[in-house]
Coordinates of C-alpha atoms in Angstrom, one line a residue:
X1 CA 0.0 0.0 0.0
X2 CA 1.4 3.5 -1.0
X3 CA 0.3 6.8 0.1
X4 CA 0.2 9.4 -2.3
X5 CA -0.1 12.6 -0.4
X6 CA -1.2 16.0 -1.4
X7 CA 0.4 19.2 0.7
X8 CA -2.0 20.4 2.7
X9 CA -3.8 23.9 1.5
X10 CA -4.0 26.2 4.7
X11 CA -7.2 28.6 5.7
X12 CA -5.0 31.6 4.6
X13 CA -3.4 30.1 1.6
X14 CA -7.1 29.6 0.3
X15 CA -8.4 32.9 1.2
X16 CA -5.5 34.3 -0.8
X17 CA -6.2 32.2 -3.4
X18 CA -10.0 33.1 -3.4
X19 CA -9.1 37.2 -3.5
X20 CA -7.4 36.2 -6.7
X21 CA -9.9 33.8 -8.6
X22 CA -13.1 36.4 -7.6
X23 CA -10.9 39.5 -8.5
X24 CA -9.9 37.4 -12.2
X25 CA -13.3 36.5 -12.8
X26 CA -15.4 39.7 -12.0
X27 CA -12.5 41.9 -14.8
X28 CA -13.2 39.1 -17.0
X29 CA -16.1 38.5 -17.2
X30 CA -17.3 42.5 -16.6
X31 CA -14.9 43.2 -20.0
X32 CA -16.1 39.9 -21.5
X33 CA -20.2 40.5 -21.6
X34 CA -19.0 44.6 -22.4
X35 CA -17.3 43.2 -25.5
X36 CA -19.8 40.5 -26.2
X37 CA -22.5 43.3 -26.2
X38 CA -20.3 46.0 -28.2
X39 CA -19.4 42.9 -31.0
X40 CA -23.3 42.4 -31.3
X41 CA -23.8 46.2 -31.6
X42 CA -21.1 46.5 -34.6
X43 CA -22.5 43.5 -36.6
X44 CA -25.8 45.0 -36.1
X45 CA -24.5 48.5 -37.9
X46 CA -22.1 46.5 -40.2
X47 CA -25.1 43.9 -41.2
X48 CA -28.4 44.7 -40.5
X49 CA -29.1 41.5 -39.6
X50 CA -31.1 40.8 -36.1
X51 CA -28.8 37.4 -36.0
X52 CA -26.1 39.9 -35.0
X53 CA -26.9 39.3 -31.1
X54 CA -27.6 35.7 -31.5
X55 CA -24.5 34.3 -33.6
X56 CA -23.3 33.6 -30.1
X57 CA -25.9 31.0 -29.1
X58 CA -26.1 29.5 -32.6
X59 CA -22.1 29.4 -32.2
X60 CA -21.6 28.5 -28.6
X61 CA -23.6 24.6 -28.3
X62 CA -21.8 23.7 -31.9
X63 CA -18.7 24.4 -30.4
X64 CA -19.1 23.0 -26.9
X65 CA -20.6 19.2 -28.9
X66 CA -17.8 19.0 -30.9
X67 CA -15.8 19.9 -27.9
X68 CA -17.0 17.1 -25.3
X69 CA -14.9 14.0 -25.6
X70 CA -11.7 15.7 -26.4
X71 CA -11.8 18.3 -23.8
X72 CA -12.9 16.3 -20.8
X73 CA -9.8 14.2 -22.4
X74 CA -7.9 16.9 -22.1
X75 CA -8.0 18.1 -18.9
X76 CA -7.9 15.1 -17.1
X77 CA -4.3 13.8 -18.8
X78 CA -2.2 17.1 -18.1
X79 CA -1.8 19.7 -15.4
X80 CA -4.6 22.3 -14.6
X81 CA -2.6 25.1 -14.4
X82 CA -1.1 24.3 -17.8
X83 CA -4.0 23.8 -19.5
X84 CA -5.6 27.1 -18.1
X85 CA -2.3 28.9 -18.9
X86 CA -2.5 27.7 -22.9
X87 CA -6.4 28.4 -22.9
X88 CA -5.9 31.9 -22.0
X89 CA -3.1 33.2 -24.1
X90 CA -5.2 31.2 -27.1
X91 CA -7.8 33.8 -26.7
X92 CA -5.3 36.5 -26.4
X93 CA -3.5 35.0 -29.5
X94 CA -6.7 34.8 -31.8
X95 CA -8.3 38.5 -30.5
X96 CA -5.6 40.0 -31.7
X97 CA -5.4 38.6 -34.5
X98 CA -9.3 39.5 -34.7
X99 CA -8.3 43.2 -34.4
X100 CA -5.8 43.6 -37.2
X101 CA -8.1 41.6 -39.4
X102 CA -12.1 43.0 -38.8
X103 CA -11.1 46.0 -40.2
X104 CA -10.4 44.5 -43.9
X105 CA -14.0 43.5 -43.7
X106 CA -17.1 45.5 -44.3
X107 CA -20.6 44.8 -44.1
X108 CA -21.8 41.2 -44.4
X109 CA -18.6 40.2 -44.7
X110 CA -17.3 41.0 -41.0
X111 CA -19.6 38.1 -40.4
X112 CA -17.0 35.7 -41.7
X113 CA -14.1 36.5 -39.2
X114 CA -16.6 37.1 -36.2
X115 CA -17.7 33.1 -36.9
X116 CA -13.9 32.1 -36.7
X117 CA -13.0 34.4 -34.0
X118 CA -15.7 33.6 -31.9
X119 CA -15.3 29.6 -32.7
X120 CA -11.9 29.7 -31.0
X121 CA -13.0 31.9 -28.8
X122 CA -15.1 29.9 -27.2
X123 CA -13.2 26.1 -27.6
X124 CA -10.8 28.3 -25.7
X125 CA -13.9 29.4 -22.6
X126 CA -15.0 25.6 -22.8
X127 CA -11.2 24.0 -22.0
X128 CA -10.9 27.4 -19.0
X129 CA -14.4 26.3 -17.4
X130 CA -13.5 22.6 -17.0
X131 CA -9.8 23.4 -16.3
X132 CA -11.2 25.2 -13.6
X133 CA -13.9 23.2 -12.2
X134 CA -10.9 20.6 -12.2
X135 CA -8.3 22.4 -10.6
X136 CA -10.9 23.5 -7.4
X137 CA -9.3 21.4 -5.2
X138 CA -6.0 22.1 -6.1
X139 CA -6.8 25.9 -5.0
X140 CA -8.1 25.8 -1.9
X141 CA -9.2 23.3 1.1
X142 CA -12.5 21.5 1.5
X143 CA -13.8 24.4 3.8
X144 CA -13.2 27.0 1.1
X145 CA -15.0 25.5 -1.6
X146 CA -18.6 26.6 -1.2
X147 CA -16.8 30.2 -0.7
X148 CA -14.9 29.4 -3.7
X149 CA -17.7 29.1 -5.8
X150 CA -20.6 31.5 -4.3
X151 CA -18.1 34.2 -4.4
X152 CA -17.2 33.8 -8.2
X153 CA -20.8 33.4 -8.6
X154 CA -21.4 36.5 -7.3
X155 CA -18.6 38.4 -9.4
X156 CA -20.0 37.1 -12.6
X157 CA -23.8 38.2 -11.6
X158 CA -22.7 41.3 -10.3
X159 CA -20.7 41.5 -14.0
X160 CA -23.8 40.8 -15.3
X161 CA -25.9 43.6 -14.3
X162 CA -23.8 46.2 -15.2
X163 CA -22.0 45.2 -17.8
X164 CA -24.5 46.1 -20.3
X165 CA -25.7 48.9 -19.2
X166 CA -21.7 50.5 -19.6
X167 CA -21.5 48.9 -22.8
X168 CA -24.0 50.7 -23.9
X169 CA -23.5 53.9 -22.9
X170 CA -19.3 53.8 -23.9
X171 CA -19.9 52.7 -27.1
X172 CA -21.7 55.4 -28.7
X173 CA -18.4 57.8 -26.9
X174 CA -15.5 55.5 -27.6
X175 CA -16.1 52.5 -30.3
X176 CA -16.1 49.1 -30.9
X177 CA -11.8 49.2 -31.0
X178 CA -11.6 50.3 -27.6
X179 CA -13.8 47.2 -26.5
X180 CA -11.2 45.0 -27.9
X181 CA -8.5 46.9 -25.7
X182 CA -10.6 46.1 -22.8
X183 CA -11.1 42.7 -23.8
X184 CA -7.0 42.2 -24.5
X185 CA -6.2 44.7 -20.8
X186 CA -9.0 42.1 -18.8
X187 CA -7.4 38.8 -20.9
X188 CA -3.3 39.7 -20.0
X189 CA -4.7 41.1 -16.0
X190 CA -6.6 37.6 -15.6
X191 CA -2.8 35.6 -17.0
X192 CA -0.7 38.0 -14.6
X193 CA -2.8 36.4 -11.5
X194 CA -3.6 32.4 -13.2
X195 CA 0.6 32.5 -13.3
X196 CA 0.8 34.0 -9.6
X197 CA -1.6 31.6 -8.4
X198 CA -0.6 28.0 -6.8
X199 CA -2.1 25.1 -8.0
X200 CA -1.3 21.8 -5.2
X201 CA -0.9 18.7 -7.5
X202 CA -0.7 14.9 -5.6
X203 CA 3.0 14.3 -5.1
X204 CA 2.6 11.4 -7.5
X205 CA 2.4 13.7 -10.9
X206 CA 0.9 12.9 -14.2
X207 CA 2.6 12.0 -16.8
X208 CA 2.0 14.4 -19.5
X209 CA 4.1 13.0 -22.1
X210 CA 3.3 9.2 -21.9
X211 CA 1.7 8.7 -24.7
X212 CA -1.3 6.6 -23.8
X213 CA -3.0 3.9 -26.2
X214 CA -6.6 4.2 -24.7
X215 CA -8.6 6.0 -28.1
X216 CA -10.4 9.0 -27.2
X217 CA -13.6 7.7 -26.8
X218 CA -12.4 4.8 -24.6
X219 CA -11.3 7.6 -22.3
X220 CA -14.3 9.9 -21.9
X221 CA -16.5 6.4 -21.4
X222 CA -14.4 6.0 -17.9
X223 CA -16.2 9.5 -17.4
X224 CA -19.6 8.5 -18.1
X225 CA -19.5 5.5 -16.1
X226 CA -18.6 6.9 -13.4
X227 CA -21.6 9.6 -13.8
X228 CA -24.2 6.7 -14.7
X229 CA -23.0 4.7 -11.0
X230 CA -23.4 7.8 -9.1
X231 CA -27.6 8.0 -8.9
X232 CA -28.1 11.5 -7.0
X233 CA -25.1 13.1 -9.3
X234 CA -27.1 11.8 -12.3
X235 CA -30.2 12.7 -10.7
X236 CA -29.1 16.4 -10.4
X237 CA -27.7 16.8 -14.2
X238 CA -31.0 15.9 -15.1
X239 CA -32.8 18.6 -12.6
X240 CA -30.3 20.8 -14.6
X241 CA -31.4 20.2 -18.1
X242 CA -35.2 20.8 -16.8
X243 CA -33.8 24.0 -15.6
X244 CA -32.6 24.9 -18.3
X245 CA -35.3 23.9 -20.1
X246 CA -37.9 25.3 -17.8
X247 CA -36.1 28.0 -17.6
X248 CA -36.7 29.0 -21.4
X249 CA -40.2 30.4 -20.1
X250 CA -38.6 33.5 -18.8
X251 CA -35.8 34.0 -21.8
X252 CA -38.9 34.3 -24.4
X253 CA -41.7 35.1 -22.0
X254 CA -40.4 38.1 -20.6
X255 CA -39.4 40.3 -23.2
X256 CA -42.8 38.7 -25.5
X257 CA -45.5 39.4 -22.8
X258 CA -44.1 42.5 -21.2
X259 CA -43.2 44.4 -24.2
X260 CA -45.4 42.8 -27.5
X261 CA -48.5 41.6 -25.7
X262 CA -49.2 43.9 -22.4
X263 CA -47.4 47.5 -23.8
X264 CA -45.5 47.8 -21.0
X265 CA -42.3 49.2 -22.3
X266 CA -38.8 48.5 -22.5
X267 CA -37.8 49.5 -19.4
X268 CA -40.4 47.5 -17.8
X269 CA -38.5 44.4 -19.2
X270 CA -34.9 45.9 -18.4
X271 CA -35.7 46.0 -14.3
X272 CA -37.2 42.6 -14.6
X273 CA -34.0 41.5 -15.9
X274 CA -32.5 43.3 -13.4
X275 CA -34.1 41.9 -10.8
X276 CA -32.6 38.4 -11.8
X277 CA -29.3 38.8 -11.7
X278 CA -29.0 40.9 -8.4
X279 CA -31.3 37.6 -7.1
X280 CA -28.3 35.7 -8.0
X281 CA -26.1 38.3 -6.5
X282 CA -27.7 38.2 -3.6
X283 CA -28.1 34.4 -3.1
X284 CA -24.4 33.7 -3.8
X285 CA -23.2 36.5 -1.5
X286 CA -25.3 34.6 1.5
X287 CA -23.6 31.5 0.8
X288 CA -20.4 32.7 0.9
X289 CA -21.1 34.0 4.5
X290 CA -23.7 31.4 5.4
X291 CA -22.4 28.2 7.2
X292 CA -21.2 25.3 5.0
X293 CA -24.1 23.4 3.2
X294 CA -25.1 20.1 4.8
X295 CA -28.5 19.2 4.3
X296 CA -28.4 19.5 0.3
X297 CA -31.5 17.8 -1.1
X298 CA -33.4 19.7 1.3
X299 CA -32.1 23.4 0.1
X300 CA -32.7 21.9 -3.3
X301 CA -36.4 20.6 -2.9
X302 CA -36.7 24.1 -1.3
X303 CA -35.5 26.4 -3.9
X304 CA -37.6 24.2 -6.3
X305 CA -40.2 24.8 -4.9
X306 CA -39.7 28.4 -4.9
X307 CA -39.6 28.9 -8.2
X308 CA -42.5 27.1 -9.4
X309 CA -44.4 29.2 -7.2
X310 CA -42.5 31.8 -8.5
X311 CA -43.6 31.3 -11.8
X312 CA -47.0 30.9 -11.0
X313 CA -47.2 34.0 -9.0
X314 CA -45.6 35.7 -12.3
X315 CA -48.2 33.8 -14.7
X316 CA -51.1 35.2 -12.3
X317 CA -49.7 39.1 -12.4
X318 CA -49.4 39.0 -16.0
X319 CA -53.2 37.8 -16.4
X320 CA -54.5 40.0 -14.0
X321 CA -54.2 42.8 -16.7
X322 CA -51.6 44.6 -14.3
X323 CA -50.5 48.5 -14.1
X324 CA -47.4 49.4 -15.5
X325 CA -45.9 49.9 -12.0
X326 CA -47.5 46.6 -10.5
X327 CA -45.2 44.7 -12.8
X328 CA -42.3 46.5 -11.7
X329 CA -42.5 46.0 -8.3
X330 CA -44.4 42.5 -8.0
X331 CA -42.9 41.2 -11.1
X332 CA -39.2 42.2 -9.9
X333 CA -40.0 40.5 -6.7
X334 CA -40.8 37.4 -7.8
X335 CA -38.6 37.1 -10.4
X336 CA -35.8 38.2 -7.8
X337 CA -37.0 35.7 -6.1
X338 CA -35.8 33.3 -9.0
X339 CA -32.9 34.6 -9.5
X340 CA -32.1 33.7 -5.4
X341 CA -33.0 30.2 -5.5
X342 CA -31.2 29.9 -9.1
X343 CA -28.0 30.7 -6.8
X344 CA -29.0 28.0 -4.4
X345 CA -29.5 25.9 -6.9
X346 CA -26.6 26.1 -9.1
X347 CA -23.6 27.1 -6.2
X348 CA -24.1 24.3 -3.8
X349 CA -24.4 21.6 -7.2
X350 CA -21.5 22.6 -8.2
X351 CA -19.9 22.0 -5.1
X352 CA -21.5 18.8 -4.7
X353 CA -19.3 18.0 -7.9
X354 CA -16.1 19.2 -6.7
X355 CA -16.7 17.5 -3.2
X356 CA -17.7 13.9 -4.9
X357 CA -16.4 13.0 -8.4
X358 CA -12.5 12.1 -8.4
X359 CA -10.1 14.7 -9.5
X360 CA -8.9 12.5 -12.5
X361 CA -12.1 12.4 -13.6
X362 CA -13.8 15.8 -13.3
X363 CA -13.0 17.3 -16.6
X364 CA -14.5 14.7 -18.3
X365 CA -17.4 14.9 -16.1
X366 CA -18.3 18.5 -15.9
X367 CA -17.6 18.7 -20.0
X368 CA -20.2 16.5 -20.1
X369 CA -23.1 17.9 -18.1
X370 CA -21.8 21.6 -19.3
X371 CA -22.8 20.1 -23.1
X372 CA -26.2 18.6 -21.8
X373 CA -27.0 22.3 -20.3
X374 CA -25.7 23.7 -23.5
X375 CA -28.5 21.2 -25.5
X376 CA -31.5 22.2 -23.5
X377 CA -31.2 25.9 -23.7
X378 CA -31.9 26.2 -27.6
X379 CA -34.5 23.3 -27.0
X380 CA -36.5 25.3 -24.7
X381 CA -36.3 28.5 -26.5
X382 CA -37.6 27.0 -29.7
X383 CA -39.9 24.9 -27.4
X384 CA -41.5 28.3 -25.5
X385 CA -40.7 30.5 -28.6
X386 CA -43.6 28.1 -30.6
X387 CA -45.7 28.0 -27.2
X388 CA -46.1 31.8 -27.1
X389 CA -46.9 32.2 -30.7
X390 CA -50.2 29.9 -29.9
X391 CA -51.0 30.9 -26.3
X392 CA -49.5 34.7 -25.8
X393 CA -50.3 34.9 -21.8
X394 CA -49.5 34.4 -18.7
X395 CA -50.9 30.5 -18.4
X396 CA -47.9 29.3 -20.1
X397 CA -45.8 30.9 -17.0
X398 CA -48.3 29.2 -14.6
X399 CA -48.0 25.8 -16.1
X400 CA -44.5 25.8 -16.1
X401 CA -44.6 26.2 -13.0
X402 CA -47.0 23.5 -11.9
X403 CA -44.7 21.4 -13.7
X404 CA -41.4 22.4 -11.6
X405 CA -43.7 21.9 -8.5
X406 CA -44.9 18.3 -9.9
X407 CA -41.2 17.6 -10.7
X408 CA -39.7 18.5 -7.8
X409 CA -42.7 16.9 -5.4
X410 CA -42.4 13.4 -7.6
X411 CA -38.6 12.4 -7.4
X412 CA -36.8 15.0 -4.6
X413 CA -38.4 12.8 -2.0
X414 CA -36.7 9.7 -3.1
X415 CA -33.0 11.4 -2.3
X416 CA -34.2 14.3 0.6
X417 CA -31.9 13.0 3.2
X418 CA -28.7 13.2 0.9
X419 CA -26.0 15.7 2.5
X420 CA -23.3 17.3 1.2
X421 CA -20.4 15.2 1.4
X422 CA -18.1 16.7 4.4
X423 CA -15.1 14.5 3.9
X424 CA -11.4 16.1 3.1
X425 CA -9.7 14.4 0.9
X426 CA -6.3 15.2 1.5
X427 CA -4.9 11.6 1.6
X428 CA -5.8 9.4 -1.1
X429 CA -4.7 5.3 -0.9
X430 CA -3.2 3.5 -4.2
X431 CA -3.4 0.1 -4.1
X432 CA 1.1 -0.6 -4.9

């Protein structure tokens, strides 16, 4: 029997470590939605085309499909911090190369770049978020994790909410060019702290440069195994892709009802919006100072729950021929209120991940269930999109939530006393 021991990650070390990932993500992801919003903005001028703001999602699942067996792959055979280092000067690499090249382009043609650009662009994002989700324990301690995660959370929601609204309001002053500087000044700050930043690898390395003779495929199936023997893990990747799906409701319900079928204005739907992502501001920001999360199914059945009343309560106010002002401040409550429990859903899962499935295996694994979620979102929106066309009210809102609340009430009970794992695995035993 050998003992392979990884160097303990002390209470300090983490925190230190935390300052940096939060502080990384909020500029990147803050500059990231700014430029996202500013690229859609100058194919919108450039084109005409309304597919301007939407190549992304077209884009984005092709990309993550083609991406699942070779990234999960990928991150599991070589070191975290490696991989994350390559990813990110990848992106810096090709949006640079963006910059000296858009300009050559005019019209319909910038389209043709963009499509590249943001190909690579995002292969690049898809290897960085299961790098990441990989490398968690190599971070920080057991302890840290849920602040790990509720605290990056928060950075990207709070990145979110703002984002756009700056976006907006520089680009008419400044350009579309000075988004890319942004984008390159948030890219080579994010590198400066990933390189300071120390990640604890097992004192029995991987071997990087063995050449293994397992095929591809062969690989990511050790991956899915171990997701289909795990029941409650399997069991809340498919809560997920309901979500997700579900979740549709609001994406094309929202702006449809608000603005096309009850008059309501614009602004009406932008502090509705709102109201969501400071609901997942808020949520993460109690985690992070809320005591570690034990009783998991429970929090889950509960923020359920929650928003399928949610939804119903929004499917009632939009019936009930409301005032323009009602549906700011009822509307923005409730759907605040999903925006909370969405943070109480999502954080403590992904902890549950990074607390359960095996180090050598979580690329593989959270590739996967990151593709599934990718799936369901354009199936819902084309789902809800036809559903709103036939019944344009607010009874679509309240079914959907009926069906969260029938969901939740038929198959939570069967894993309600499941907690969150509390073990730290410093010490792993190999069999010699």
């Amino acid at each position: 029997m050998k003992k392979v021991l990884q160097m303990k990650i002390s209470n300090h070390e983490s925190n230190v470590q935390i300052l940096k990932d939060v502080s990384s993500n909020l500029i990147s992801t803050f500059c990231g939605d700014m430029f996202s919003f500013a690229l859609g903005l100058m194919l919108l001028h450039a084109t005409g085309m309304s597919l301007s703001f939407g190549l992304s999602m077209i884009i984005m699942p092709i990309v993550t499909l083609i991406g699942l067996v070779p990234i999960g792959n990928l991150v599991d055979t070589y070191r975290h911090k490696h991989i994350l280092v390559i990813s990110l000067m990848v992106r810096i690499i090709a949006l640079v190369i963006y910059a000296i090249t858009i300009g050559h382009f005019n019209g319909t043609g910038k389209l043709g770049p963009t499509i590249i650009f943001l190909a690579v662009n995002y292969v690049s994002v898809n290897v960085s978020n299961s790098g990441y989700t990989a490398s968690v324990h190599e971070l920080v301690n057991t302890s840290h994790i849920q602040r790990l995660n509720s605290l990056s959370q928060a950075a990207s929601s709070f990145a979110s909410t703002f984002s756009p609204v700056i976006a907006a309001s520089l680009y008419v002053l400044v350009g579309f060019r000075s988004f890319i500087i942004f984008q390159l000044a948030a890219h080579t700050i994010a590198l400066i702290i990933l390189v300071s930043m120390h990640f604890h690898y097992a004192s029995t390395p991987k071997k990087e440069l063995s050449v293994s003779h397992e095929s591809q495929l062969g690989k990511f199936k050790l991956g899915l195994q171990y997701l289909m023997s795990h029941k409650f893990l399997r069991y809340l990747i498919c809560v997920a892709l309901f979500l997700n799906f579900i979740f549709a409701v609001t994406n094309v319900g929202l702006p449809f009802i608000v603005v096309q079928h009850l008059h309501l204005g614009n602004l009406t739907l932008g502090i509705l919006n709102s109201a969501d992502a400071v609901g997942m501001l808020a949520g993460n920001l109690i985690i992070s100072m809320a005591p570690e999360i034990k009783q998991l199914a429970k929090i889950l059945a509960t923020t359920m729950c929650v928003i399928g009343f949610a939804l119903c309560g929004i499917g009632w106010l939009f019936i009930a021929d409301p005032s323009m002002w009602t549906v700011r401040i009822i509307g923005a409550l409730m759907v605040f209120s999903v925006g909370m429990s969405l943070a109480f859903m999502n954080t403590p899962f992904g902890i549950y991940m990074q607390k359960t499935v095996p180090t050598s295996l979580m690329g593989r694994v959270s590739s996967t269930e990151m593709s599934l979620n990718m799936i369901s979102i354009p199936i819902g929106t084309v789902f809800y999109s036809f559903i709103f066309q036939l019944f344009p009210n607010g009874f679509v809102f309240i079914a959907s939530g009926i069906l969260m609340l029938g969901v939740t009430g038929l198959t939570m009970p069967t894993f309600i006393h499941t907690r969150m794992p509390d073990q730290d695995e410093d010490v792993e035993m190999e069999k010699e």
